[in-house]
Coordinates of C-alpha atoms and ligand atoms in Angstrom, one line a residue:
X1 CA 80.8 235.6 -82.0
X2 CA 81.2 236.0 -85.8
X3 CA 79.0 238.5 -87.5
X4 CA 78.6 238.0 -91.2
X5 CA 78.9 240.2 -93.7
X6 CA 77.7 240.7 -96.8
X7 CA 78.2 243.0 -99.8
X8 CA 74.4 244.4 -100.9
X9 CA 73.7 246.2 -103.9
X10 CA 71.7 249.1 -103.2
X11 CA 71.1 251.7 -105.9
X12 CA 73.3 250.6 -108.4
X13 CA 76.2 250.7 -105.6
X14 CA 77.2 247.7 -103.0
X15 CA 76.6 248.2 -99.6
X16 CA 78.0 246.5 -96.7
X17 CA 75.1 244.8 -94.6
X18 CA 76.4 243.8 -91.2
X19 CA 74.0 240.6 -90.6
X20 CA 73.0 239.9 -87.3
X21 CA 74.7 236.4 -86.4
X22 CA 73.5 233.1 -87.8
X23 CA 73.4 229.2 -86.5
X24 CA 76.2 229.0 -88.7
X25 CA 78.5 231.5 -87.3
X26 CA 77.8 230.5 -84.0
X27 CA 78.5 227.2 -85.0
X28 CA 81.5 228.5 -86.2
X29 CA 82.5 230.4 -82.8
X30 CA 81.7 227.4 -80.9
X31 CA 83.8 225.0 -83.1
X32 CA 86.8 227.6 -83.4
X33 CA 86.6 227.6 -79.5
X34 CA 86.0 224.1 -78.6
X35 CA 86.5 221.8 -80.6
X36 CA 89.8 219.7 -81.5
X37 CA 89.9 218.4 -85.1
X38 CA 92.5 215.8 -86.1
X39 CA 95.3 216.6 -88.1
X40 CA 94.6 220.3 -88.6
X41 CA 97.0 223.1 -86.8
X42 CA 94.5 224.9 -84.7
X43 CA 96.3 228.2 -84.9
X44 CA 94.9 230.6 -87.3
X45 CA 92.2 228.1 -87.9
X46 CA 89.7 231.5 -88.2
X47 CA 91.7 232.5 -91.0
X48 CA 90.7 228.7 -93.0
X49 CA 87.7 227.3 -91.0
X50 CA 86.8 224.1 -91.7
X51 CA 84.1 223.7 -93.9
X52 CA 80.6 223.1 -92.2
X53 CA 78.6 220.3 -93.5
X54 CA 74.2 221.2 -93.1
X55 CA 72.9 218.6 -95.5
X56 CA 74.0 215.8 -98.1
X57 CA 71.8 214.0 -100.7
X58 CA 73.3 211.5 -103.3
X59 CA 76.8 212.0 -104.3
X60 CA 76.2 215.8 -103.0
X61 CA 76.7 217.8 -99.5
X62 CA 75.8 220.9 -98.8
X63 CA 77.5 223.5 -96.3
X64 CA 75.8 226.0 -94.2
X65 CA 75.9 228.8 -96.5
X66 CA 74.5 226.6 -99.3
X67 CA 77.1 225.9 -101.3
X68 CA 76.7 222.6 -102.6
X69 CA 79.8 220.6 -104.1
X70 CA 80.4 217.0 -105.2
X71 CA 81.7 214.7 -102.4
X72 CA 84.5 212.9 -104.5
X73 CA 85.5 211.4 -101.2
X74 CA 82.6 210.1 -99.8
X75 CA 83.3 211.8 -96.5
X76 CA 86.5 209.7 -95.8
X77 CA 85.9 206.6 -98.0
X78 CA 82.7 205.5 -96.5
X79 CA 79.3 206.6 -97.7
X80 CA 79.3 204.1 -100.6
X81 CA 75.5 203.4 -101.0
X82 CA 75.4 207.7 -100.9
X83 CA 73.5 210.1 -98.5
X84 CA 69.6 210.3 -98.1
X85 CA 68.9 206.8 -97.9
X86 CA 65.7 206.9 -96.2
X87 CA 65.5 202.8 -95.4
X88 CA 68.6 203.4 -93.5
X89 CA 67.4 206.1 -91.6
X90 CA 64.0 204.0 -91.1
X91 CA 65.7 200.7 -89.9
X92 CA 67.7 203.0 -86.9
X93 CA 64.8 204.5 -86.1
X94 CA 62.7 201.1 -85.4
X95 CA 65.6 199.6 -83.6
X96 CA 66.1 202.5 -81.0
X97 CA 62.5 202.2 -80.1
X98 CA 62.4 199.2 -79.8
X99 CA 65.8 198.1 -78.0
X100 CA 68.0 201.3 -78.2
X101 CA 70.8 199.0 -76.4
X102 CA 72.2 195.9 -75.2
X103 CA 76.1 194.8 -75.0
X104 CA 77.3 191.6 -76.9
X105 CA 78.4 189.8 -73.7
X106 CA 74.9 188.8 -74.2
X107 CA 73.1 188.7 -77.8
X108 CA 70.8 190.6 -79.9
X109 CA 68.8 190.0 -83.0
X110 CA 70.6 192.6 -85.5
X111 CA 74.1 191.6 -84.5
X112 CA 73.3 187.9 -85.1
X113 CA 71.7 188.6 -88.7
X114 CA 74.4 191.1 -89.5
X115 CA 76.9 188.3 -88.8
X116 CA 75.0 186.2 -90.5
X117 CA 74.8 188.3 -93.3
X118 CA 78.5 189.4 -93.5
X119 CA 79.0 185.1 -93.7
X120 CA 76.5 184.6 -96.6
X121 CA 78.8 187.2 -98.6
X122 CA 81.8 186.0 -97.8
X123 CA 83.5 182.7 -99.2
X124 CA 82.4 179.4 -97.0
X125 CA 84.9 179.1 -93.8
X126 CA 84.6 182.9 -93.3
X127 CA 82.0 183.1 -90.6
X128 CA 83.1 184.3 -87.2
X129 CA 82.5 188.2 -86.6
X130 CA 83.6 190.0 -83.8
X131 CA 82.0 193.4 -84.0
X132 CA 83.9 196.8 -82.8
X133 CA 83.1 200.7 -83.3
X134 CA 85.6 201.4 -86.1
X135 CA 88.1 200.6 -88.7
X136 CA 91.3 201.3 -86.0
X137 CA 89.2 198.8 -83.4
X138 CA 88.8 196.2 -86.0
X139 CA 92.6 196.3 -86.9
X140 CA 93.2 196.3 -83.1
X141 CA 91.4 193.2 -82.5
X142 CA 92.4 191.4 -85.5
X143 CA 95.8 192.3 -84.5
X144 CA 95.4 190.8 -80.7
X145 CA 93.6 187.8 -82.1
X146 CA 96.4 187.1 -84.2
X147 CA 98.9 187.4 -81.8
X148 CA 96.3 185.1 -78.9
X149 CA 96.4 182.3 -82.2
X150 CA 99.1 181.6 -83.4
X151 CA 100.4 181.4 -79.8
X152 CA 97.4 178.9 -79.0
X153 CA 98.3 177.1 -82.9
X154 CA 101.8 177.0 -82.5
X155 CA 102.6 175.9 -78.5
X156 CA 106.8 176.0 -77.7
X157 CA 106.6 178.9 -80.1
X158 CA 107.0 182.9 -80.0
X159 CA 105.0 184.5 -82.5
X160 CA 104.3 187.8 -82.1
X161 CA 105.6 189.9 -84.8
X162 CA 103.2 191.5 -87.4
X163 CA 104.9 192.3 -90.9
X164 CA 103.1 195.3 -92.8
X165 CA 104.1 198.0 -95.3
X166 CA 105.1 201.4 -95.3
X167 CA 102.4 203.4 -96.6
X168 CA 100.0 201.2 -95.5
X169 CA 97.4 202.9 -93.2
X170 CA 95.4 200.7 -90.7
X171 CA 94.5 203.2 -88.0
X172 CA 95.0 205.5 -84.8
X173 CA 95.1 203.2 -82.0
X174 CA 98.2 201.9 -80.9
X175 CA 98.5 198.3 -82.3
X176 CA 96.7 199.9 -85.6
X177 CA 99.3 202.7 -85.7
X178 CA 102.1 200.6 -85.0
X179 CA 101.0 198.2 -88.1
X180 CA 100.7 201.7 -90.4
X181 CA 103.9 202.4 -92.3
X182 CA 103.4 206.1 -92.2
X183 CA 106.3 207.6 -89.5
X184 CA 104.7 210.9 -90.0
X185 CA 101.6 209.9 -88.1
X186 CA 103.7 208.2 -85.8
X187 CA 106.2 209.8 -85.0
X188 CA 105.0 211.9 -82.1
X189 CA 103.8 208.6 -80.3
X190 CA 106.7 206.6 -80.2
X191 CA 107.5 204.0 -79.0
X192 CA 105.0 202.2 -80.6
X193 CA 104.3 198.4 -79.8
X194 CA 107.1 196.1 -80.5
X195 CA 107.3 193.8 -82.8
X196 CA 106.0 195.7 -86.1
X197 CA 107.9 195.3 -88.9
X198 CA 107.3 197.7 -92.5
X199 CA 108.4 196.5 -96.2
X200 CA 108.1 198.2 -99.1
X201 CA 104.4 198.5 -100.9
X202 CA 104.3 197.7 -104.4
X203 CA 105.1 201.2 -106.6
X204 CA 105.6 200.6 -110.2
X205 CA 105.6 204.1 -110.4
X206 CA 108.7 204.7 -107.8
X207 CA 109.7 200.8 -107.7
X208 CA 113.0 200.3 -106.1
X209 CA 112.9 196.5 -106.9
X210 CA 112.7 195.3 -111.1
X211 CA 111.8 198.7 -112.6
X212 CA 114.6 198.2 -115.0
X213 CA 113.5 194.6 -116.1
X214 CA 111.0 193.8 -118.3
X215 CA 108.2 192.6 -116.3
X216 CA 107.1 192.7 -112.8
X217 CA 108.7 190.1 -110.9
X218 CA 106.5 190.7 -107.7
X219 CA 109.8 191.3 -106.2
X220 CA 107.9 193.2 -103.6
X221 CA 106.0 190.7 -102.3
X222 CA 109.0 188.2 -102.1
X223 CA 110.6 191.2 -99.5
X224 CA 108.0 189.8 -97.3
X225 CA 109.4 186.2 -97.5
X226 CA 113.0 187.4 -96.9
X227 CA 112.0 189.5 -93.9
X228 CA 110.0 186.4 -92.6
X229 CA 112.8 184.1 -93.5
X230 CA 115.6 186.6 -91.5
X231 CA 113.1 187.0 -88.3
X232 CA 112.5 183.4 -88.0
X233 CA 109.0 182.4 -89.1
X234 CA 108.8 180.9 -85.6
X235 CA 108.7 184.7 -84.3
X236 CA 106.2 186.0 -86.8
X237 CA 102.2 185.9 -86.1
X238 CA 100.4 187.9 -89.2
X239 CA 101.1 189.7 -92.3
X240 CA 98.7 192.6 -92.8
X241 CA 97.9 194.2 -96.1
X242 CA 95.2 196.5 -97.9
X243 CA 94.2 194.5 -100.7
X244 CA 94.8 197.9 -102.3
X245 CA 96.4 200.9 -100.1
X246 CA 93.9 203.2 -99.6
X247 CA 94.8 206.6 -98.1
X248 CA 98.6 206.3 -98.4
X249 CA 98.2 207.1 -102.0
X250 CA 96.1 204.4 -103.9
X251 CA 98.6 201.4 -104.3
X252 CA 96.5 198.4 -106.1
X253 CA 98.4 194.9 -105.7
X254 CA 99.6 194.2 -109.0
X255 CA 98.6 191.0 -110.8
X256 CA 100.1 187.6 -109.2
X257 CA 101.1 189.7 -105.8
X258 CA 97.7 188.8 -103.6
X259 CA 98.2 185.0 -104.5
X260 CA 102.1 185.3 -103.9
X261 CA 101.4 186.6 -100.1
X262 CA 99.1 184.3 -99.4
X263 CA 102.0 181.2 -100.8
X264 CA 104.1 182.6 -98.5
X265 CA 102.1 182.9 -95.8
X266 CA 100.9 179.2 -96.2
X267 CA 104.6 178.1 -96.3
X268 CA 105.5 179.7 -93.2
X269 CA 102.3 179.3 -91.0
X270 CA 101.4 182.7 -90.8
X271 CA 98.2 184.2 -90.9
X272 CA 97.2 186.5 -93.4
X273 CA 95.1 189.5 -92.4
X274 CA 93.7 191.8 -94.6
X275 CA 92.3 195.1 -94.1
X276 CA 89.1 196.1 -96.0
X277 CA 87.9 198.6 -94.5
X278 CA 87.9 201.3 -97.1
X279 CA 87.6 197.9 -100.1
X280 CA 85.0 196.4 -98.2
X281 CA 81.7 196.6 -99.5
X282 CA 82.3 197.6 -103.4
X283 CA 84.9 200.4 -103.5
X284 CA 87.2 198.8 -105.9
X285 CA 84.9 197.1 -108.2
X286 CA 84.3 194.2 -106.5
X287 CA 81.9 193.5 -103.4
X288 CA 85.4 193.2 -101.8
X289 CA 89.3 193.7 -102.5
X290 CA 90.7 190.4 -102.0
X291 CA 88.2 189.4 -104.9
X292 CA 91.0 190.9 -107.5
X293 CA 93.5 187.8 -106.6
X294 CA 91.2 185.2 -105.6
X295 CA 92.6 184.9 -102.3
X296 CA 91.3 183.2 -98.7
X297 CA 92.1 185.3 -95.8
X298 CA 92.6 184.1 -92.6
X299 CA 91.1 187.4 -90.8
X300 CA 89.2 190.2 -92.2
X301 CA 88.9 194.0 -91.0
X302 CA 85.8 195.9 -91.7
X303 CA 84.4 199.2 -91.4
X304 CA 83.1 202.6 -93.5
X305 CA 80.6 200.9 -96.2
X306 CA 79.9 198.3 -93.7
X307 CA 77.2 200.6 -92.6
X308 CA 78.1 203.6 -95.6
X309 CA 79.3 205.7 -92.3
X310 CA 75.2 205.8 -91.0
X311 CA 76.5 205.0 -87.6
X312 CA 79.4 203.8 -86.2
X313 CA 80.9 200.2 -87.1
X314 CA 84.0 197.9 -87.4
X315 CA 84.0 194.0 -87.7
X316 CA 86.9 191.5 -87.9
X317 CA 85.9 188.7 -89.5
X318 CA 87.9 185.5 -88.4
X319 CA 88.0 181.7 -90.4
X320 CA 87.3 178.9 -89.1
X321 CA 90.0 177.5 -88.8
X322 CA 91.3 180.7 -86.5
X323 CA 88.5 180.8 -84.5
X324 CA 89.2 176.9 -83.7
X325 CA 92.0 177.8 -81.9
X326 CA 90.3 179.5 -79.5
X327 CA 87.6 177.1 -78.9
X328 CA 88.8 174.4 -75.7
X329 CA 87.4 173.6 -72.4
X330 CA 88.8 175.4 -70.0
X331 CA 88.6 179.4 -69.8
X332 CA 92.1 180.5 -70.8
X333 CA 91.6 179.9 -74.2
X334 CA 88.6 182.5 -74.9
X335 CA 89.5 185.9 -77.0
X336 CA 89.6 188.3 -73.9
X337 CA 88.0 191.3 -75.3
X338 CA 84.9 193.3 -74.2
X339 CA 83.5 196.2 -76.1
X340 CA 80.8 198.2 -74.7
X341 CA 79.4 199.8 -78.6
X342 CA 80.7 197.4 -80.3
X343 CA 78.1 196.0 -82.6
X344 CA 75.7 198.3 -81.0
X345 CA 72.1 197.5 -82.4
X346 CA 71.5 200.6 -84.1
X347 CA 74.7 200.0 -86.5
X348 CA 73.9 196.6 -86.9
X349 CA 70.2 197.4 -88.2
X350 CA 71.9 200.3 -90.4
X351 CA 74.7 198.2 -91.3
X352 CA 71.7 195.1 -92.9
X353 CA 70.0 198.3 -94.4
X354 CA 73.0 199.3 -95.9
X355 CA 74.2 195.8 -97.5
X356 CA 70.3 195.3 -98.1
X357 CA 70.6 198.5 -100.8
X358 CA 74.4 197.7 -101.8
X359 CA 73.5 194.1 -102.4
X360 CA 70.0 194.9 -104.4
X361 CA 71.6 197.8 -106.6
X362 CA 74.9 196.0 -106.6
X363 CA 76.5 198.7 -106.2
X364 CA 80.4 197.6 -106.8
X365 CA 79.2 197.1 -110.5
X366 CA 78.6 200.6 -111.0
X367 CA 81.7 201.1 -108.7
X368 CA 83.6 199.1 -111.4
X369 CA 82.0 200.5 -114.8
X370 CA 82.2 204.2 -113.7
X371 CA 85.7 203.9 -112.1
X372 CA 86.8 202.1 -115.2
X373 CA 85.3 205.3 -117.5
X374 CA 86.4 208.2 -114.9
X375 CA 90.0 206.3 -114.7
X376 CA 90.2 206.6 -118.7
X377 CA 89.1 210.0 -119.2
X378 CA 91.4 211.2 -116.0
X379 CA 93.9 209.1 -118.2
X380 CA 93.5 210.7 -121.3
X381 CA 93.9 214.5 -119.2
X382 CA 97.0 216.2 -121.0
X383 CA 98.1 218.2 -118.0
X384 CA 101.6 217.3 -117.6
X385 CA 101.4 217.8 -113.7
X386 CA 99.9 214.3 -113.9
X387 CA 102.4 211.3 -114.0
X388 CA 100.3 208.5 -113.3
X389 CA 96.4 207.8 -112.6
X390 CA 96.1 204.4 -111.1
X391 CA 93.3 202.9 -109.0
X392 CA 90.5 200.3 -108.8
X393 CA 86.5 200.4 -109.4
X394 CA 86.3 204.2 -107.8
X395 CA 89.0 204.4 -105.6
X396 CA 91.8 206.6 -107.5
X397 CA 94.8 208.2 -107.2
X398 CA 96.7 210.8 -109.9
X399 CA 100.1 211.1 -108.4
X400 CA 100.9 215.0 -109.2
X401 CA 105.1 216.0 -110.3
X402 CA 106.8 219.2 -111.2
X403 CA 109.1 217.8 -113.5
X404 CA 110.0 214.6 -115.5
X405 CA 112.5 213.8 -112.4
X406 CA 109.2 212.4 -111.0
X407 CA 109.6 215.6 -108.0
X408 CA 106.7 215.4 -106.1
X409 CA 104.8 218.5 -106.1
X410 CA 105.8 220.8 -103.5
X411 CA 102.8 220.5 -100.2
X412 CA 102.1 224.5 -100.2
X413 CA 101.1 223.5 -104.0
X414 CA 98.9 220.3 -102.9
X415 CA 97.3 222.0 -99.9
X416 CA 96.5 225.4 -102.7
X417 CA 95.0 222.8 -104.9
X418 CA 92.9 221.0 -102.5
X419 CA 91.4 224.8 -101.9
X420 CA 90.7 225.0 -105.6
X421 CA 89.3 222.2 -106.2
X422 CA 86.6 222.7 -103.0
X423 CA 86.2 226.3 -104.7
X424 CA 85.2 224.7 -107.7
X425 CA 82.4 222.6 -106.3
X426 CA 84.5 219.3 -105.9
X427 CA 85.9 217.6 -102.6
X428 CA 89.1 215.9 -103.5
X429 CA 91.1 213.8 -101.0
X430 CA 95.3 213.8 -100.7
X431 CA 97.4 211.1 -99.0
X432 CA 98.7 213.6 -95.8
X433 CA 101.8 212.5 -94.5
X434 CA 101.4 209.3 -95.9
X435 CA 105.5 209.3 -96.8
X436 CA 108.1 211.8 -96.2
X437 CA 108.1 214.3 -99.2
X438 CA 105.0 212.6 -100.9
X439 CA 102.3 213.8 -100.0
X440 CA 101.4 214.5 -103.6
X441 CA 98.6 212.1 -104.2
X442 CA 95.3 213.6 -105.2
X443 CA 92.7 211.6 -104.4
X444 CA 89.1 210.3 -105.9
X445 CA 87.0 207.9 -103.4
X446 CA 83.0 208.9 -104.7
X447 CA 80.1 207.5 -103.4
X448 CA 79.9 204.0 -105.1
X449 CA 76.4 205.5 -107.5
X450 CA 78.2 207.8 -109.0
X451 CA 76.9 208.4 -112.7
X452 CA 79.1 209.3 -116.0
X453 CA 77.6 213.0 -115.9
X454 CA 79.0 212.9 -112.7
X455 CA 82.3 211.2 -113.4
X456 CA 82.1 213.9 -116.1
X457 CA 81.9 217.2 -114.0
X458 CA 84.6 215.1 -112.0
X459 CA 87.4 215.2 -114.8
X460 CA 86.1 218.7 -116.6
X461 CA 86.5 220.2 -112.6
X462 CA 90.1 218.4 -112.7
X463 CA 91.1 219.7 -116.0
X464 CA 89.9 223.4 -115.2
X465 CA 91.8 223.4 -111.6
X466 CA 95.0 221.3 -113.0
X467 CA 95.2 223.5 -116.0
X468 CA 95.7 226.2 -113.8
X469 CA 98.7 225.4 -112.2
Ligands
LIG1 C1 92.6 200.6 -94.4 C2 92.2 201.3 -93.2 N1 92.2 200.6 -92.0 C3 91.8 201.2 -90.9 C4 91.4 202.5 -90.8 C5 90.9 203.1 -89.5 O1 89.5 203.3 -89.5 P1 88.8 204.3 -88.6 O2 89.2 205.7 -89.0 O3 87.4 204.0 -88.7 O4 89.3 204.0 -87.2 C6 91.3 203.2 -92.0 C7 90.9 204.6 -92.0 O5 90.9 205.3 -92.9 C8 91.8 202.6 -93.2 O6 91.8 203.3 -94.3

């Protein structure tokens, strides 16, 4: 048990006051004692507890000892319409009293109007969802549904393999990890499921293809050809982007690339899957990511502002035309894949609550007028640690150097500066072991009604903590 203790002036001296033990440092104990968090070495833990959320309102959290800071993450890109929304927290609590639970191997009322929703947003042809629990779920089944099509779509053939990019993130799961081109994350579970193959993201900042030309020649994307071309299109079932590359270090597609992938997955037969879970619903400036490039998708991955992270949700979203090929007679030809939660009704009435405020404030507008503003004054910051700001709508990433070699800056620096930054009242994301040696990615993903004062104490807080460096 933790005791606290505080410093108490008394008669012009300070005292120390050993406090009798709060929720919070029993929280503490507990947590330091039980609990297993993700990607954090538990040793010495005490030393650097992990901060514990109480309360959250707007763009704003607040830990247990009341210190309240800006949540320039928006937990983990997901609380787009921001925290406190009361009709969210109104629509769960009607729907657990009135049917708290029933699995989709039968039907409910929200999941049909959620899916019915998600299809209204969405181009015409879009309109077949297949609901899960999270973003690494969604990938997963988009993954197996690609693989179960283009078998059904292309009989005599053999396509299983699933091209993606390093840097790319698509989850934890196995299918989902095997798709991400991060080897630090996967590293300690391999071997991975055959038959995933990585290619470069675009990086005009690091390009290895036509930096020294003139103009972009979308070289990148044409690596995906060649790779398609060399494994035999007849072997290959899906490509699977981020519209934008999210947590591996902000990586927008540059003009031209979206339409090129989708060329050359039309020439080939392949199906193009694209992963919006953290560009879903807003986050770049658009109500979603494959918006920038005008772009059909053949299968869809959704998650985070699906439901802004109220509770639990994922949903792959299929086309017609894939969801045809599983439609037949006979039995073998269904998508053979349960999920007890998934599209539970509770996420499904937060997840219409949610779209019912994003959709009324239009909420990727402010995404894309306030990320436009907080990407030029970050822009315009002189610090000379900062060799390139690049993003979409508010989902940005300053990649940090210690010299005009483009060195990334060293971790012990990154993980120092993430500590700053949280002292100063701001949450700041990173791309952790994203790529080997690059983990130097500081990065901005606010709740989606973010103001300019806020955009404001945003760059001033990045100035002040950069400048100190
Ligand atoms: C693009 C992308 N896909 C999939 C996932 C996995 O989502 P989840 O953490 O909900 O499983 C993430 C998580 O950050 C992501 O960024």
């Amino acid at each position: 048990m933790f005791c606290r203790v505080e410093l108490r002036p008394v008669a012009d001296k300070e005292t120390i006051v050993i406090m009798p033990p709060t929720v919070t440092s029993q929280n503490r104990d507990l947590d330091l004692k039980h609990l297993w968090h993700g990607n954090l070495q538990h040793r010495g833990l005490e030393l650097r507890p992990p901060l514990e959320m109480a309360s959250a309102d707007g763009c704003y959290v607040i830990d247990s000892e009341g210190r309240r800071y800006l949540d320039g993450m928006a937990g983990l890109f997901c609380v787009n319409v921001g925290y406190g929304r009361r009709e969210i927290v109104d629509a769960v609590a009607a729907q657990m009293s009135q049917l708290a639970y029933y699995p989709l191997t039968q039907s409910h009322g929200p999941a049909a109007q959620l899916a019915g929703r998600l299809a209204e947003l969405l181009p015409p042809g879009l309109d077949r969802v297949f609901f899960t629990n999270s973003g690494s779920e969604a990938v997963e089944t988009a993954l197996k549904m690609a693989r179960q099509c283009a078998r059904q779509m292309h009989p005599g053939e053999n396509r299983y393999k699933i091209v993606a990019r390093h840097r790319g993130y698509h989850g934890f799961t196995m299918g989902a990890l095997s798709a991400s081109g991060q080897s630090a994350r996967r590293a300690a579970f391999e071997p991975l499921v055959p038959g995933f193959l990585h290619v470069p993201p675009p990086d005009p900042y690091r390009c290895s293809f036509c930096c020294s030309q003139p103009e972009c020649s979308l070289a990148c994307a044409d690596e995906i050809d060649r790779v398609i071309r060399m494994e035999g299109p007849e072997t290959v079932a899906a490509v699977i982007v981020e519209p934008v590359i999210g947590g591996g270090g902000v990586f927008p597609a540059p003009d031209g690339y979206l339409e090129r992938l989708r060329a050359i997955c039309d020439r080939y037969g392949v199906l193009l899957i694209l992963d919006e879970v953290i560009t879903g619903f807003g986050r770049t400036g658009k109500l979603f990511g494959f918006e920038h490039g005008g772009i059909r998708a053949d299968i869809l991955t959704f998650a985070k502002g699906l439901t802004s992270a109220y509770l639990p949700l994922g949903a792959t979203v299929a086309s017609e035309q894939v969801f045809s090929a599983f439609e037949g007679d006979t039995e073998s030809v269904k998508f053979t894949q349960v999920s007890t939660f998934g599209g539970h009704p509770s996420s499904c009435a937060a997840g219409l609550a949610n779209l019912e405020i994003l959709t009324r404030e239009r909420l990727w507008e402010n995404s894309a007028s306030v990320g436009a503003y907080l990407l030029e004054q970050l822009r315009g910051n002189r610090c000379p640690w900062i060799a390139e700001v690049r993003g979409c709508g508010l989902l940005i990433g300053m990649e940090l150097v210690s010299d005009e070699n483009k060195t990334p800056l060293s971790e012990a620096r990154m993980v120092q500066l993430l500590r700053e930054f949280r002292e100063a009242g701001l949450i700041i994301g990173r791309n952790v072991e994203s790529a080997p040696g690059y983990g130097n990615v500081l990065i901005l993903s606010p709740p989606l009604i973010l103001s300019r004062e806020d955009a404001d104490t945003i760059v001033a807080t990045v100035t002040r903590v950069l400048g100190r460096l």
